[in-house]
């Protein structure tokens, strides 16, 4: 079965149940991993790694101010009646903002953006 066609995200704590639409950039094995680095300080980069042999993809944040808390698959309302037939389910990436006081606690535990991208690149080499 194909993976869900739609990807949305939610951030917690949220005052409502609204979902956001991320900007999606596909990255392939022969692409430079430097393209995955944030272009400015307020940009958050999330890496969603889809593996056909795994029931769920993995999601990692390269940002020190946004942490991924989970990913789930749900029905995409209205997708089944769309003109172009796609998998009518969607990924919802759940994330939370890391507060300034939490950053000091996480500083030794969370890898840097460069380390996350290096790990991502290494996994791609293994899969190819």
PDB file of N, CA and C in Angstrom, residues 13-120:
ATOM      1  N   UNK A  13       1.646  23.190  23.092  1.00  0.00           N
ATOM      2  CA  UNK A  13       0.229  23.287  23.397  1.00  0.00           C
ATOM      3  C   UNK A  13      -0.473  24.180  22.380  1.00  0.00           C
ATOM      4  N   UNK A  14      -1.635  23.780  21.990  1.00  0.00           N
ATOM      5  CA  UNK A  14      -2.416  24.560  21.031  1.00  0.00           C
ATOM      6  C   UNK A  14      -3.747  24.921  21.660  1.00  0.00           C
ATOM      7  N   UNK A  15      -4.209  26.115  21.356  1.00  0.00           N
ATOM      8  CA  UNK A  15      -5.493  26.563  21.887  1.00  0.00           C
ATOM      9  C   UNK A  15      -6.657  26.026  21.071  1.00  0.00           C
ATOM     10  N   UNK A  16      -6.366  25.449  19.922  1.00  0.00           N
ATOM     11  CA  UNK A  16      -7.428  24.899  19.088  1.00  0.00           C
ATOM     12  C   UNK A  16      -6.930  23.600  18.476  1.00  0.00           C
ATOM     13  N   UNK A  17      -7.780  22.979  17.719  1.00  0.00           N
ATOM     14  CA  UNK A  17      -7.399  21.718  17.081  1.00  0.00           C
ATOM     15  C   UNK A  17      -7.012  21.945  15.623  1.00  0.00           C
ATOM     16  N   UNK A  18      -6.452  23.100  15.307  1.00  0.00           N
ATOM     17  CA  UNK A  18      -6.097  23.401  13.923  1.00  0.00           C
ATOM     18  C   UNK A  18      -4.822  22.668  13.512  1.00  0.00           C
ATOM     19  N   UNK A  19      -4.755  22.349  12.244  1.00  0.00           N
ATOM     20  CA  UNK A  19      -3.604  21.662  11.674  1.00  0.00           C
ATOM     21  C   UNK A  19      -2.933  22.588  10.672  1.00  0.00           C
ATOM     22  N   UNK A  20      -1.618  22.476  10.553  1.00  0.00           N
ATOM     23  CA  UNK A  20      -0.878  23.301   9.608  1.00  0.00           C
ATOM     24  C   UNK A  20      -0.442  22.506   8.398  1.00  0.00           C
ATOM     25  N   UNK A  21      -0.202  23.224   7.317  1.00  0.00           N
ATOM     26  CA  UNK A  21       0.293  22.622   6.080  1.00  0.00           C
ATOM     27  C   UNK A  21       1.778  22.940   5.955  1.00  0.00           C
ATOM     28  N   UNK A  22       2.643  21.943   6.060  1.00  0.00           N
ATOM     29  CA  UNK A  22       4.078  22.221   5.939  1.00  0.00           C
ATOM     30  C   UNK A  22       4.482  22.421   4.482  1.00  0.00           C
ATOM     31  N   UNK A  23       5.590  23.089   4.287  1.00  0.00           N
ATOM     32  CA  UNK A  23       6.212  23.146   2.973  1.00  0.00           C
ATOM     33  C   UNK A  23       7.014  21.862   2.835  1.00  0.00           C
ATOM     34  N   UNK A  24       6.764  21.112   1.787  1.00  0.00           N
ATOM     35  CA  UNK A  24       7.398  19.803   1.626  1.00  0.00           C
ATOM     36  C   UNK A  24       8.484  19.886   0.569  1.00  0.00           C
ATOM     37  N   UNK A  25       9.644  19.362   0.911  1.00  0.00           N
ATOM     38  CA  UNK A  25      10.772  19.289  -0.011  1.00  0.00           C
ATOM     39  C   UNK A  25      11.242  17.842  -0.023  1.00  0.00           C
ATOM     40  N   UNK A  26      11.206  17.222  -1.187  1.00  0.00           N
ATOM     41  CA  UNK A  26      11.676  15.840  -1.296  1.00  0.00           C
ATOM     42  C   UNK A  26      13.195  15.843  -1.366  1.00  0.00           C
ATOM     43  N   UNK A  27      13.793  14.870  -0.699  1.00  0.00           N
ATOM     44  CA  UNK A  27      15.248  14.769  -0.658  1.00  0.00           C
ATOM     45  C   UNK A  27      15.622  13.342  -1.040  1.00  0.00           C
ATOM     46  N   UNK A  28      16.500  13.210  -2.019  1.00  0.00           N
ATOM     47  CA  UNK A  28      16.877  11.901  -2.526  1.00  0.00           C
ATOM     48  C   UNK A  28      18.315  11.566  -2.145  1.00  0.00           C
ATOM     49  N   UNK A  29      18.693  10.314  -2.320  1.00  0.00           N
ATOM     50  CA  UNK A  29      20.003   9.824  -1.883  1.00  0.00           C
ATOM     51  C   UNK A  29      21.162  10.613  -2.483  1.00  0.00           C
ATOM     52  N   UNK A  30      21.008  11.107  -3.709  1.00  0.00           N
ATOM     53  CA  UNK A  30      22.119  11.827  -4.331  1.00  0.00           C
ATOM     54  C   UNK A  30      22.064  13.340  -4.096  1.00  0.00           C
ATOM     55  N   UNK A  31      21.115  13.819  -3.298  1.00  0.00           N
ATOM     56  CA  UNK A  31      21.029  15.244  -2.962  1.00  0.00           C
ATOM     57  C   UNK A  31      21.968  15.567  -1.804  1.00  0.00           C
ATOM     58  N   UNK A  32      22.463  16.778  -1.793  1.00  0.00           N
ATOM     59  CA  UNK A  32      23.346  17.211  -0.709  1.00  0.00           C
ATOM     60  C   UNK A  32      22.563  17.326   0.591  1.00  0.00           C
ATOM     61  N   UNK A  33      23.087  16.772   1.686  1.00  0.00           N
ATOM     62  CA  UNK A  33      22.391  16.901   2.972  1.00  0.00           C
ATOM     63  C   UNK A  33      22.383  18.340   3.483  1.00  0.00           C
ATOM     64  N   UNK A  34      23.236  19.192   2.947  1.00  0.00           N
ATOM     65  CA  UNK A  34      23.255  20.594   3.368  1.00  0.00           C
ATOM     66  C   UNK A  34      21.952  21.309   3.009  1.00  0.00           C
ATOM     67  N   UNK A  35      21.242  20.793   2.020  1.00  0.00           N
ATOM     68  CA  UNK A  35      19.959  21.390   1.638  1.00  0.00           C
ATOM     69  C   UNK A  35      18.921  21.239   2.742  1.00  0.00           C
ATOM     70  N   UNK A  36      19.175  20.353   3.698  1.00  0.00           N
ATOM     71  CA  UNK A  36      18.231  20.123   4.788  1.00  0.00           C
ATOM     72  C   UNK A  36      18.424  21.074   5.960  1.00  0.00           C
ATOM     73  N   UNK A  37      19.499  21.842   5.945  1.00  0.00           N
ATOM     74  CA  UNK A  37      19.734  22.783   7.041  1.00  0.00           C
ATOM     75  C   UNK A  37      18.760  23.951   6.949  1.00  0.00           C
ATOM     76  N   UNK A  38      18.315  24.474   8.082  1.00  0.00           N
ATOM     77  CA  UNK A  38      17.424  25.644   8.059  1.00  0.00           C
ATOM     78  C   UNK A  38      18.097  26.815   7.346  1.00  0.00           C
ATOM     79  N   UNK A  39      17.304  27.571   6.587  1.00  0.00           N
ATOM     80  CA  UNK A  39      17.829  28.716   5.853  1.00  0.00           C
ATOM     81  C   UNK A  39      17.857  29.983   6.698  1.00  0.00           C
ATOM     82  N   UNK A  40      17.061  30.031   7.766  1.00  0.00           N
ATOM     83  CA  UNK A  40      17.068  31.161   8.692  1.00  0.00           C
ATOM     84  C   UNK A  40      16.738  30.658  10.091  1.00  0.00           C
ATOM     85  N   UNK A  41      16.942  31.494  11.100  1.00  0.00           N
ATOM     86  CA  UNK A  41      16.829  31.048  12.494  1.00  0.00           C
ATOM     87  C   UNK A  41      15.419  30.639  12.898  1.00  0.00           C
ATOM     88  N   UNK A  42      14.401  31.180  12.259  1.00  0.00           N
ATOM     89  CA  UNK A  42      13.024  30.845  12.625  1.00  0.00           C
ATOM     90  C   UNK A  42      12.464  29.652  11.856  1.00  0.00           C
ATOM     91  N   UNK A  43      13.229  29.093  10.947  1.00  0.00           N
ATOM     92  CA  UNK A  43      12.753  27.965  10.144  1.00  0.00           C
ATOM     93  C   UNK A  43      12.948  26.659  10.912  1.00  0.00           C
ATOM     94  N   UNK A  44      11.942  25.800  10.854  1.00  0.00           N
ATOM     95  CA  UNK A  44      12.015  24.482  11.482  1.00  0.00           C
ATOM     96  C   UNK A  44      12.046  23.432  10.379  1.00  0.00           C
ATOM     97  N   UNK A  45      13.014  22.539  10.454  1.00  0.00           N
ATOM     98  CA  UNK A  45      13.130  21.469   9.471  1.00  0.00           C
ATOM     99  C   UNK A  45      12.826  20.150  10.172  1.00  0.00           C
ATOM    100  N   UNK A  46      11.842  19.440   9.634  1.00  0.00           N
ATOM    101  CA  UNK A  46      11.484  18.117  10.135  1.00  0.00           C
ATOM    102  C   UNK A  46      11.824  17.106   9.046  1.00  0.00           C
ATOM    103  N   UNK A  47      12.487  16.033   9.415  1.00  0.00           N
ATOM    104  CA  UNK A  47      12.843  14.988   8.463  1.00  0.00           C
ATOM    105  C   UNK A  47      11.903  13.811   8.660  1.00  0.00           C
ATOM    106  N   UNK A  48      11.118  13.501   7.637  1.00  0.00           N
ATOM    107  CA  UNK A  48      10.225  12.350   7.665  1.00  0.00           C
ATOM    108  C   UNK A  48      10.866  11.292   6.781  1.00  0.00           C
ATOM    109  N   UNK A  49      11.243  10.180   7.378  1.00  0.00           N
ATOM    110  CA  UNK A  49      11.882   9.096   6.636  1.00  0.00           C
ATOM    111  C   UNK A  49      10.875   7.964   6.461  1.00  0.00           C
ATOM    112  N   UNK A  50      10.510   7.713   5.201  1.00  0.00           N
ATOM    113  CA  UNK A  50       9.559   6.657   4.889  1.00  0.00           C
ATOM    114  C   UNK A  50      10.321   5.417   4.442  1.00  0.00           C
ATOM    115  N   UNK A  51      10.022   4.299   5.061  1.00  0.00           N
ATOM    116  CA  UNK A  51      10.624   3.012   4.731  1.00  0.00           C
ATOM    117  C   UNK A  51       9.475   2.037   4.479  1.00  0.00           C
ATOM    118  N   UNK A  52       9.424   1.469   3.287  1.00  0.00           N
ATOM    119  CA  UNK A  52       8.321   0.567   2.934  1.00  0.00           C
ATOM    120  C   UNK A  52       8.230  -0.646   3.840  1.00  0.00           C
ATOM    121  N   UNK A  53       9.325  -1.029   4.474  1.00  0.00           N
ATOM    122  CA  UNK A  53       9.316  -2.216   5.321  1.00  0.00           C
ATOM    123  C   UNK A  53       8.883  -1.921   6.752  1.00  0.00           C
ATOM    124  N   UNK A  54       8.693  -0.661   7.072  1.00  0.00           N
ATOM    125  CA  UNK A  54       8.308  -0.266   8.427  1.00  0.00           C
ATOM    126  C   UNK A  54       6.853   0.199   8.435  1.00  0.00           C
ATOM    127  N   UNK A  55       6.098  -0.116   9.479  1.00  0.00           N
ATOM    128  CA  UNK A  55       4.693   0.294   9.511  1.00  0.00           C
ATOM    129  C   UNK A  55       4.510   1.809   9.645  1.00  0.00           C
ATOM    130  N   UNK A  56       5.455   2.492  10.262  1.00  0.00           N
ATOM    131  CA  UNK A  56       5.363   3.947  10.429  1.00  0.00           C
ATOM    132  C   UNK A  56       6.702   4.586  10.079  1.00  0.00           C
ATOM    133  N   UNK A  57       6.667   5.787   9.511  1.00  0.00           N
ATOM    134  CA  UNK A  57       7.919   6.485   9.236  1.00  0.00           C
ATOM    135  C   UNK A  57       8.506   7.048  10.524  1.00  0.00           C
ATOM    136  N   UNK A  58       9.738   7.486  10.450  1.00  0.00           N
ATOM    137  CA  UNK A  58      10.330   8.189  11.587  1.00  0.00           C
ATOM    138  C   UNK A  58      10.367   9.673  11.255  1.00  0.00           C
ATOM    139  N   UNK A  59      10.204  10.498  12.272  1.00  0.00           N
ATOM    140  CA  UNK A  59      10.236  11.947  12.092  1.00  0.00           C
ATOM    141  C   UNK A  59      11.213  12.521  13.104  1.00  0.00           C
ATOM    142  N   UNK A  60      12.098  13.383  12.634  1.00  0.00           N
ATOM    143  CA  UNK A  60      13.103  14.009  13.474  1.00  0.00           C
ATOM    144  C   UNK A  60      13.106  15.502  13.209  1.00  0.00           C
ATOM    145  N   UNK A  61      13.290  16.287  14.250  1.00  0.00           N
ATOM    146  CA  UNK A  61      13.409  17.737  14.111  1.00  0.00           C
ATOM    147  C   UNK A  61      14.875  18.124  14.186  1.00  0.00           C
ATOM    148  N   UNK A  62      15.307  19.029  13.305  1.00  0.00           N
ATOM    149  CA  UNK A  62      16.670  19.553  13.382  1.00  0.00           C
ATOM    150  C   UNK A  62      16.712  20.833  14.210  1.00  0.00           C
ATOM    151  N   UNK A  63      15.579  21.290  14.664  1.00  0.00           N
ATOM    152  CA  UNK A  63      15.472  22.544  15.404  1.00  0.00           C
ATOM    153  C   UNK A  63      15.659  22.332  16.899  1.00  0.00           C
ATOM    154  N   UNK A  64      16.291  23.276  17.546  1.00  0.00           N
ATOM    155  CA  UNK A  64      16.424  23.221  19.005  1.00  0.00           C
ATOM    156  C   UNK A  64      15.187  23.793  19.689  1.00  0.00           C
ATOM    157  N   UNK A  65      14.286  24.402  18.929  1.00  0.00           N
ATOM    158  CA  UNK A  65      13.098  25.009  19.537  1.00  0.00           C
ATOM    159  C   UNK A  65      11.810  24.286  19.185  1.00  0.00           C
ATOM    160  N   UNK A  66      11.895  23.196  18.441  1.00  0.00           N
ATOM    161  CA  UNK A  66      10.708  22.415  18.090  1.00  0.00           C
ATOM    162  C   UNK A  66      11.065  20.935  18.191  1.00  0.00           C
ATOM    163  N   UNK A  67      10.317  20.206  18.998  1.00  0.00           N
ATOM    164  CA  UNK A  67      10.564  18.776  19.185  1.00  0.00           C
ATOM    165  C   UNK A  67       9.380  17.975  18.665  1.00  0.00           C
ATOM    166  N   UNK A  68       9.656  16.899  17.946  1.00  0.00           N
ATOM    167  CA  UNK A  68       8.606  16.003  17.457  1.00  0.00           C
ATOM    168  C   UNK A  68       8.182  15.106  18.610  1.00  0.00           C
ATOM    169  N   UNK A  69       6.869  15.026  18.842  1.00  0.00           N
ATOM    170  CA  UNK A  69       6.354  14.178  19.918  1.00  0.00           C
ATOM    171  C   UNK A  69       5.662  12.930  19.394  1.00  0.00           C
ATOM    172  N   UNK A  70       5.361  12.891  18.101  1.00  0.00           N
ATOM    173  CA  UNK A  70       4.718  11.710  17.553  1.00  0.00           C
ATOM    174  C   UNK A  70       4.268  11.912  16.126  1.00  0.00           C
ATOM    175  N   UNK A  71       3.789  10.830  15.549  1.00  0.00           N
ATOM    176  CA  UNK A  71       3.200  10.869  14.214  1.00  0.00           C
ATOM    177  C   UNK A  71       2.051   9.875  14.214  1.00  0.00           C
ATOM    178  N   UNK A  72       0.961  10.244  13.579  1.00  0.00           N
ATOM    179  CA  UNK A  72      -0.178   9.334  13.499  1.00  0.00           C
ATOM    180  C   UNK A  72      -0.766   9.383  12.098  1.00  0.00           C
ATOM    181  N   UNK A  73      -1.546   8.374  11.786  1.00  0.00           N
ATOM    182  CA  UNK A  73      -2.215   8.283  10.492  1.00  0.00           C
ATOM    183  C   UNK A  73      -3.713   8.355  10.744  1.00  0.00           C
ATOM    184  N   UNK A  74      -4.384   9.243  10.001  1.00  0.00           N
ATOM    185  CA  UNK A  74      -5.833   9.393  10.126  1.00  0.00           C
ATOM    186  C   UNK A  74      -6.459   9.500   8.744  1.00  0.00           C
ATOM    187  N   UNK A  75      -7.775   9.341   8.709  1.00  0.00           N
ATOM    188  CA  UNK A  75      -8.510   9.537   7.463  1.00  0.00           C
ATOM    189  C   UNK A  75      -8.392  10.998   7.046  1.00  0.00           C
ATOM    190  N   UNK A  76      -8.230  11.247   5.755  1.00  0.00           N
ATOM    191  CA  UNK A  76      -8.186  12.608   5.224  1.00  0.00           C
ATOM    192  C   UNK A  76      -9.588  12.953   4.727  1.00  0.00           C
ATOM    193  N   UNK A  77     -10.316  13.796   5.463  1.00  0.00           N
ATOM    194  CA  UNK A  77     -11.688  14.126   5.072  1.00  0.00           C
ATOM    195  C   UNK A  77     -11.752  14.670   3.643  1.00  0.00           C
ATOM    196  N   UNK A  78     -12.609  14.094   2.846  1.00  0.00           N
ATOM    197  CA  UNK A  78     -12.806  14.550   1.476  1.00  0.00           C
ATOM    198  C   UNK A  78     -11.827  13.981   0.473  1.00  0.00           C
ATOM    199  N   UNK A  79     -10.797  13.299   0.909  1.00  0.00           N
ATOM    200  CA  UNK A  79      -9.788  12.784  -0.018  1.00  0.00           C
ATOM    201  C   UNK A  79     -10.343  11.672  -0.903  1.00  0.00           C
ATOM    202  N   UNK A  80     -11.276  10.903  -0.393  1.00  0.00           N
ATOM    203  CA  UNK A  80     -11.821   9.781  -1.168  1.00  0.00           C
ATOM    204  C   UNK A  80     -12.619  10.254  -2.378  1.00  0.00           C
ATOM    205  N   UNK A  81     -13.139  11.469  -2.322  1.00  0.00           N
ATOM    206  CA  UNK A  81     -13.931  11.979  -3.441  1.00  0.00           C
ATOM    207  C   UNK A  81     -13.112  12.867  -4.366  1.00  0.00           C
ATOM    208  N   UNK A  82     -11.823  12.995  -4.100  1.00  0.00           N
ATOM    209  CA  UNK A  82     -10.960  13.838  -4.931  1.00  0.00           C
ATOM    210  C   UNK A  82     -10.884  13.282  -6.346  1.00  0.00           C
ATOM    211  N   UNK A  83     -10.667  14.177  -7.293  1.00  0.00           N
ATOM    212  CA  UNK A  83     -10.601  13.790  -8.695  1.00  0.00           C
ATOM    213  C   UNK A  83      -9.430  12.832  -8.955  1.00  0.00           C
ATOM    214  N   UNK A  84      -8.257  13.177  -8.444  1.00  0.00           N
ATOM    215  CA  UNK A  84      -7.090  12.306  -8.563  1.00  0.00           C
ATOM    216  C   UNK A  84      -7.103  11.345  -7.387  1.00  0.00           C
ATOM    217  N   UNK A  85      -7.151  10.064  -7.666  1.00  0.00           N
ATOM    218  CA  UNK A  85      -7.230   9.070  -6.593  1.00  0.00           C
ATOM    219  C   UNK A  85      -5.858   8.877  -5.950  1.00  0.00           C
ATOM    220  N   UNK A  86      -5.802   9.083  -4.648  1.00  0.00           N
ATOM    221  CA  UNK A  86      -4.597   8.877  -3.851  1.00  0.00           C
ATOM    222  C   UNK A  86      -5.002   8.095  -2.614  1.00  0.00           C
ATOM    223  N   UNK A  87      -4.021   7.686  -1.844  1.00  0.00           N
ATOM    224  CA  UNK A  87      -4.293   7.086  -0.548  1.00  0.00           C
ATOM    225  C   UNK A  87      -5.080   8.117   0.258  1.00  0.00           C
ATOM    226  N   UNK A  88      -6.252   7.764   0.748  1.00  0.00           N
ATOM    227  CA  UNK A  88      -7.125   8.741   1.412  1.00  0.00           C
ATOM    228  C   UNK A  88      -6.853   8.863   2.910  1.00  0.00           C
ATOM    229  N   UNK A  89      -5.619   8.628   3.297  1.00  0.00           N
ATOM    230  CA  UNK A  89      -5.215   8.805   4.694  1.00  0.00           C
ATOM    231  C   UNK A  89      -4.163   9.904   4.740  1.00  0.00           C
ATOM    232  N   UNK A  90      -3.887  10.409   5.934  1.00  0.00           N
ATOM    233  CA  UNK A  90      -2.898  11.477   6.065  1.00  0.00           C
ATOM    234  C   UNK A  90      -2.030  11.256   7.290  1.00  0.00           C
ATOM    235  N   UNK A  91      -0.773  11.683   7.165  1.00  0.00           N
ATOM    236  CA  UNK A  91       0.121  11.725   8.314  1.00  0.00           C
ATOM    237  C   UNK A  91      -0.153  13.024   9.058  1.00  0.00           C
ATOM    238  N   UNK A  92      -0.183  12.961  10.370  1.00  0.00           N
ATOM    239  CA  UNK A  92      -0.212  14.163  11.197  1.00  0.00           C
ATOM    240  C   UNK A  92       1.014  14.093  12.096  1.00  0.00           C
ATOM    241  N   UNK A  93       1.933  15.026  11.877  1.00  0.00           N
ATOM    242  CA  UNK A  93       3.146  15.104  12.688  1.00  0.00           C
ATOM    243  C   UNK A  93       2.831  15.970  13.895  1.00  0.00           C
ATOM    244  N   UNK A  94       3.061  15.425  15.076  1.00  0.00           N
ATOM    245  CA  UNK A  94       2.792  16.163  16.312  1.00  0.00           C
ATOM    246  C   UNK A  94       4.104  16.709  16.849  1.00  0.00           C
ATOM    247  N   UNK A  95       4.102  17.994  17.189  1.00  0.00           N
ATOM    248  CA  UNK A  95       5.318  18.640  17.676  1.00  0.00           C
ATOM    249  C   UNK A  95       4.979  19.580  18.819  1.00  0.00           C
ATOM    250  N   UNK A  96       5.997  19.956  19.554  1.00  0.00           N
ATOM    251  CA  UNK A  96       5.819  20.900  20.651  1.00  0.00           C
ATOM    252  C   UNK A  96       6.983  21.878  20.658  1.00  0.00           C
ATOM    253  N   UNK A  97       6.706  23.074  21.114  1.00  0.00           N
ATOM    254  CA  UNK A  97       7.737  24.093  21.228  1.00  0.00           C
ATOM    255  C   UNK A  97       8.571  23.820  22.468  1.00  0.00           C
ATOM    256  N   UNK A  98       9.877  23.936  22.326  1.00  0.00           N
ATOM    257  CA  UNK A  98      10.780  23.760  23.458  1.00  0.00           C
ATOM    258  C   UNK A  98      11.017  25.139  24.062  1.00  0.00           C
ATOM    259  N   UNK A  99      10.644  25.298  25.319  1.00  0.00           N
ATOM    260  CA  UNK A  99      10.793  26.578  25.995  1.00  0.00           C
ATOM    261  C   UNK A  99      12.250  26.843  26.339  1.00  0.00           C
ATOM    262  N   UNK A 100      12.592  28.108  26.548  1.00  0.00           N
ATOM    263  CA  UNK A 100      13.978  28.499  26.822  1.00  0.00           C
ATOM    264  C   UNK A 100      14.552  27.740  28.011  1.00  0.00           C
ATOM    265  N   UNK A 101      13.761  27.582  29.090  1.00  0.00           N
ATOM    266  CA  UNK A 101      14.278  26.870  30.263  1.00  0.00           C
ATOM    267  C   UNK A 101      14.473  25.387  29.987  1.00  0.00           C
ATOM    268  N   UNK A 102      13.692  24.829  29.045  1.00  0.00           N
ATOM    269  CA  UNK A 102      13.848  23.422  28.687  1.00  0.00           C
ATOM    270  C   UNK A 102      15.078  23.192  27.815  1.00  0.00           C
ATOM    271  N   UNK A 103      15.491  24.212  27.060  1.00  0.00           N
ATOM    272  CA  UNK A 103      16.628  24.059  26.155  1.00  0.00           C
ATOM    273  C   UNK A 103      17.902  23.732  26.915  1.00  0.00           C
ATOM    274  N   UNK A 104      18.077  24.318  28.089  1.00  0.00           N
ATOM    275  CA  UNK A 104      19.296  24.048  28.850  1.00  0.00           C
ATOM    276  C   UNK A 104      19.320  22.598  29.312  1.00  0.00           C
ATOM    277  N   UNK A 105      18.163  22.039  29.632  1.00  0.00           N
ATOM    278  CA  UNK A 105      18.106  20.636  30.036  1.00  0.00           C
ATOM    279  C   UNK A 105      18.358  19.717  28.853  1.00  0.00           C
ATOM    280  N   UNK A 106      17.905  20.128  27.671  1.00  0.00           N
ATOM    281  CA  UNK A 106      18.027  19.284  26.491  1.00  0.00           C
ATOM    282  C   UNK A 106      19.369  19.422  25.792  1.00  0.00           C
ATOM    283  N   UNK A 107      20.128  20.454  26.118  1.00  0.00           N
ATOM    284  CA  UNK A 107      21.330  20.747  25.345  1.00  0.00           C
ATOM    285  C   UNK A 107      22.284  19.564  25.262  1.00  0.00           C
ATOM    286  N   UNK A 108      22.402  18.785  26.310  1.00  0.00           N
ATOM    287  CA  UNK A 108      23.287  17.634  26.266  1.00  0.00           C
ATOM    288  C   UNK A 108      22.627  16.403  25.689  1.00  0.00           C
ATOM    289  N   UNK A 109      21.313  16.402  25.550  1.00  0.00           N
ATOM    290  CA  UNK A 109      20.584  15.215  25.124  1.00  0.00           C
ATOM    291  C   UNK A 109      20.230  15.221  23.646  1.00  0.00           C
ATOM    292  N   UNK A 110      19.971  16.393  23.072  1.00  0.00           N
ATOM    293  CA  UNK A 110      19.539  16.460  21.681  1.00  0.00           C
ATOM    294  C   UNK A 110      20.724  16.690  20.761  1.00  0.00           C
ATOM    295  N   UNK A 111      20.807  15.931  19.695  1.00  0.00           N
ATOM    296  CA  UNK A 111      21.901  16.152  18.747  1.00  0.00           C
ATOM    297  C   UNK A 111      21.688  17.448  17.973  1.00  0.00           C
ATOM    298  N   UNK A 112      22.763  17.997  17.450  1.00  0.00           N
ATOM    299  CA  UNK A 112      22.677  19.217  16.652  1.00  0.00           C
ATOM    300  C   UNK A 112      22.030  18.904  15.308  1.00  0.00           C
ATOM    301  N   UNK A 113      21.648  19.958  14.590  1.00  0.00           N
ATOM    302  CA  UNK A 113      21.069  19.780  13.259  1.00  0.00           C
ATOM    303  C   UNK A 113      22.054  19.057  12.348  1.00  0.00           C
ATOM    304  N   UNK A 114      23.334  19.398  12.457  1.00  0.00           N
ATOM    305  CA  UNK A 114      24.346  18.740  11.626  1.00  0.00           C
ATOM    306  C   UNK A 114      24.432  17.247  11.940  1.00  0.00           C
ATOM    307  N   UNK A 115      24.330  16.885  13.213  1.00  0.00           N
ATOM    308  CA  UNK A 115      24.392  15.471  13.599  1.00  0.00           C
ATOM    309  C   UNK A 115      23.177  14.705  13.085  1.00  0.00           C
ATOM    310  N   UNK A 116      21.995  15.318  13.163  1.00  0.00           N
ATOM    311  CA  UNK A 116      20.776  14.671  12.664  1.00  0.00           C
ATOM    312  C   UNK A 116      20.885  14.447  11.163  1.00  0.00           C
ATOM    313  N   UNK A 117      21.384  15.447  10.442  1.00  0.00           N
ATOM    314  CA  UNK A 117      21.514  15.325   8.989  1.00  0.00           C
ATOM    315  C   UNK A 117      22.580  14.296   8.627  1.00  0.00           C
ATOM    316  N   UNK A 118      23.662  14.248   9.377  1.00  0.00           N
ATOM    317  CA  UNK A 118      24.691  13.231   9.128  1.00  0.00           C
ATOM    318  C   UNK A 118      24.120  11.830   9.317  1.00  0.00           C
ATOM    319  N   UNK A 119      23.310  11.646  10.355  1.00  0.00           N
ATOM    320  CA  UNK A 119      22.671  10.351  10.593  1.00  0.00           C
ATOM    321  C   UNK A 119      21.700  10.022   9.461  1.00  0.00           C
ATOM    322  N   UNK A 120      20.939  11.022   9.005  1.00  0.00           N
ATOM    323  CA  UNK A 120      20.004  10.848   7.897  1.00  0.00           C
ATOM    324  C   UNK A 120      20.767  10.412   6.642  1.00  0.00           C
TER     325      UNK A 120
END
